[in-house]
Amino acid sequence: MLQALARVPDPRDAGGRIHPLPGLLTIAIAAVVSRSSRVAEIVEWAADLPDAAWDRLGATRDAFTVARRVPDDSTLSRVLTGIDAGALDTAVCRWLLSRAVLTGAGRRVIAVDGKSLRGSGPTGTQVHLLTALNQAGGGRVGEGG
């Protein structure tokens, strides 16, 4: 997923980037699939990730304390509202297709469900949540790989 999300343009100023965009987007997607629906819940979910996951996501560490730097609410909110939704949609769809398996009938089947997050902005600019289920294996898309 990180490779697919690396194609999404980063809306942030290059000089102020602490967290890699693919890692932030992966955290947001995984947290939403895990039933987090608000930015604060996504940040709380992310804070509980083990160090190995943070390392894989490209998380930076504080130069003095060597503690991992977890994105805060404002950072994640700014990234999610500034992202090119079309580019994110394309990246996620490409990744989903790459993860799809062929069923006995030779078809790829992934069940995708989306919701608009109530109160996340005016109509047309709301945050949308996405869940995908691999019909062949019965698990969430991305499990085991």
Short mmCIF file of C-alpha atoms in Angstrom, two decimals:
data_model
loop_
_atom_site.label_atom_id
_atom_site.label_comp_id
_atom_site.label_asym_id
_atom_site.label_seq_id
_atom_site.Cartn_x
_atom_site.Cartn_y
_atom_site.Cartn_z
CA MET A 1 0.00 0.00 0.00
CA LEU A 2 2.85 2.38 0.77
CA GLN A 3 4.12 2.09 -2.80
CA ALA A 4 0.67 2.81 -4.24
CA LEU A 5 0.18 5.83 -1.95
CA ALA A 6 3.62 7.19 -2.88
CA ARG A 7 2.00 8.28 -6.16
CA VAL A 8 -0.35 10.70 -4.38
CA PRO A 9 0.98 14.28 -4.58
CA ASP A 10 1.92 15.74 -1.19
CA PRO A 11 0.11 19.07 -0.64
CA ARG A 12 2.47 20.15 2.15
CA ASP A 13 5.41 22.52 1.89
CA ALA A 14 8.54 20.40 1.45
CA GLY A 15 10.40 22.24 4.22
CA GLY A 16 7.92 21.38 6.96
CA ARG A 17 7.36 17.68 6.34
CA ILE A 18 8.09 15.46 9.31
CA HIS A 19 5.92 12.46 8.46
CA PRO A 20 6.05 10.79 5.02
CA LEU A 21 2.73 11.14 3.19
CA PRO A 22 2.34 7.43 2.27
CA GLY A 23 2.73 6.51 5.95
CA LEU A 24 0.16 9.09 7.07
CA LEU A 25 -2.34 7.95 4.45
CA THR A 26 -1.77 4.28 5.32
CA ILE A 27 -2.38 5.06 8.99
CA ALA A 28 -5.60 6.93 8.15
CA ILE A 29 -6.88 4.14 5.91
CA ALA A 30 -6.01 1.37 8.38
CA ALA A 31 -7.57 3.28 11.28
CA VAL A 32 -10.77 3.89 9.32
CA VAL A 33 -10.96 0.20 8.37
CA SER A 34 -10.53 -0.47 12.12
CA ARG A 35 -13.64 1.67 12.76
CA SER A 36 -12.03 4.98 13.71
CA SER A 37 -14.17 7.76 12.26
CA ARG A 38 -12.73 11.04 13.58
CA VAL A 39 -9.27 12.49 13.22
CA ALA A 40 -8.72 12.30 16.98
CA GLU A 41 -9.62 8.59 16.93
CA ILE A 42 -7.23 7.99 14.03
CA VAL A 43 -4.41 9.69 15.96
CA GLU A 44 -5.21 7.63 19.09
CA TRP A 45 -5.25 4.45 16.99
CA ALA A 46 -1.91 5.38 15.44
CA ALA A 47 -0.33 6.10 18.84
CA ASP A 48 -0.94 2.46 19.81
CA LEU A 49 0.99 1.05 16.83
CA PRO A 50 4.07 -0.99 17.72
CA ASP A 51 7.50 0.42 16.87
CA ALA A 52 7.96 -2.13 14.06
CA ALA A 53 4.86 -0.74 12.30
CA TRP A 54 6.11 2.83 12.73
CA ASP A 55 9.46 1.88 11.27
CA ARG A 56 7.78 0.30 8.26
CA LEU A 57 5.66 3.43 7.76
CA GLY A 58 8.78 5.61 7.68
CA ALA A 59 8.13 7.38 10.96
CA THR A 60 10.84 9.76 12.10
CA ARG A 61 12.31 9.89 15.56
CA ASP A 62 13.11 12.89 17.68
CA ALA A 63 16.80 13.77 17.34
CA PHE A 64 17.26 14.25 21.10
CA THR A 65 14.96 11.70 22.74
CA VAL A 66 14.94 9.12 19.91
CA ALA A 67 11.21 8.72 20.59
CA ARG A 68 9.01 8.18 17.55
CA ARG A 69 7.13 11.23 16.38
CA VAL A 70 3.40 10.52 16.21
CA PRO A 71 1.38 12.93 14.05
CA ASP A 72 -1.05 15.10 16.00
CA ASP A 73 -4.68 15.93 15.18
CA SER A 74 -3.87 19.16 13.35
CA THR A 75 -1.19 17.55 11.17
CA LEU A 76 -3.41 14.68 10.12
CA SER A 77 -6.42 16.94 9.58
CA ARG A 78 -4.37 19.35 7.44
CA VAL A 79 -3.01 16.49 5.32
CA LEU A 80 -6.39 14.83 4.84
CA THR A 81 -8.16 18.04 3.87
CA GLY A 82 -5.39 19.11 1.50
CA ILE A 83 -4.94 15.84 -0.34
CA ASP A 84 -5.97 15.44 -3.99
CA ALA A 85 -9.01 13.16 -3.54
CA GLY A 86 -8.87 11.95 -7.14
CA ALA A 87 -5.22 10.93 -6.85
CA LEU A 88 -5.92 9.17 -3.56
CA ASP A 89 -8.90 7.37 -5.08
CA THR A 90 -6.82 6.25 -8.05
CA ALA A 91 -3.98 5.02 -5.82
CA VAL A 92 -6.31 3.07 -3.52
CA CYS A 93 -8.22 1.56 -6.46
CA ARG A 94 -4.98 0.45 -8.13
CA TRP A 95 -3.82 -1.09 -4.89
CA LEU A 96 -7.16 -2.86 -4.37
CA LEU A 97 -7.01 -4.30 -7.87
CA SER A 98 -3.46 -5.52 -7.27
CA ARG A 99 -4.64 -7.31 -4.11
CA ALA A 100 -7.75 -8.86 -5.66
CA VAL A 101 -7.74 -12.59 -6.22
CA LEU A 102 -9.55 -14.48 -8.92
CA THR A 103 -12.66 -16.35 -7.81
CA GLY A 104 -13.60 -19.76 -9.19
CA ALA A 105 -15.47 -17.96 -11.98
CA GLY A 106 -12.31 -16.07 -12.97
CA ARG A 107 -13.52 -12.77 -11.55
CA ARG A 108 -11.85 -10.47 -9.06
CA VAL A 109 -14.26 -9.66 -6.26
CA ILE A 110 -13.70 -6.97 -3.65
CA ALA A 111 -16.61 -5.53 -1.69
CA VAL A 112 -16.07 -1.80 -1.12
CA ASP A 113 -18.20 0.33 1.21
CA GLY A 114 -17.89 4.07 1.69
CA LYS A 115 -19.49 6.60 4.01
CA SER A 116 -19.41 10.39 4.29
CA LEU A 117 -18.26 11.50 7.73
CA ARG A 118 -21.05 13.62 9.18
CA GLY A 119 -19.92 17.03 10.41
CA SER A 120 -16.61 16.87 8.58
CA GLY A 121 -17.34 19.83 6.34
CA PRO A 122 -19.84 21.41 3.99
CA THR A 123 -21.58 19.27 1.38
CA GLY A 124 -19.16 18.23 -1.33
CA THR A 125 -16.06 18.63 0.84
CA GLN A 126 -16.78 16.07 3.56
CA VAL A 127 -14.35 13.36 4.56
CA HIS A 128 -15.22 9.98 3.06
CA LEU A 129 -14.40 6.67 4.74
CA LEU A 130 -13.65 3.48 2.82
CA THR A 131 -13.67 -0.22 3.71
CA ALA A 132 -12.75 -3.05 1.34
CA LEU A 133 -13.30 -6.77 1.84
CA ASN A 134 -11.64 -9.53 -0.18
CA GLN A 135 -14.57 -11.82 -1.04
CA ALA A 136 -12.34 -14.79 -1.89
CA GLY A 137 -10.52 -14.89 1.44
CA GLY A 138 -13.12 -13.32 3.68
CA GLY A 139 -10.62 -10.87 5.20
CA ARG A 140 -9.97 -7.18 4.86
CA VAL A 141 -8.01 -6.30 1.77
CA GLY A 142 -4.36 -6.05 2.71
CA GLU A 143 -4.38 -8.61 5.51
CA GLY A 144 -1.41 -10.90 5.33
CA GLY A 145 0.57 -8.72 3.00
#
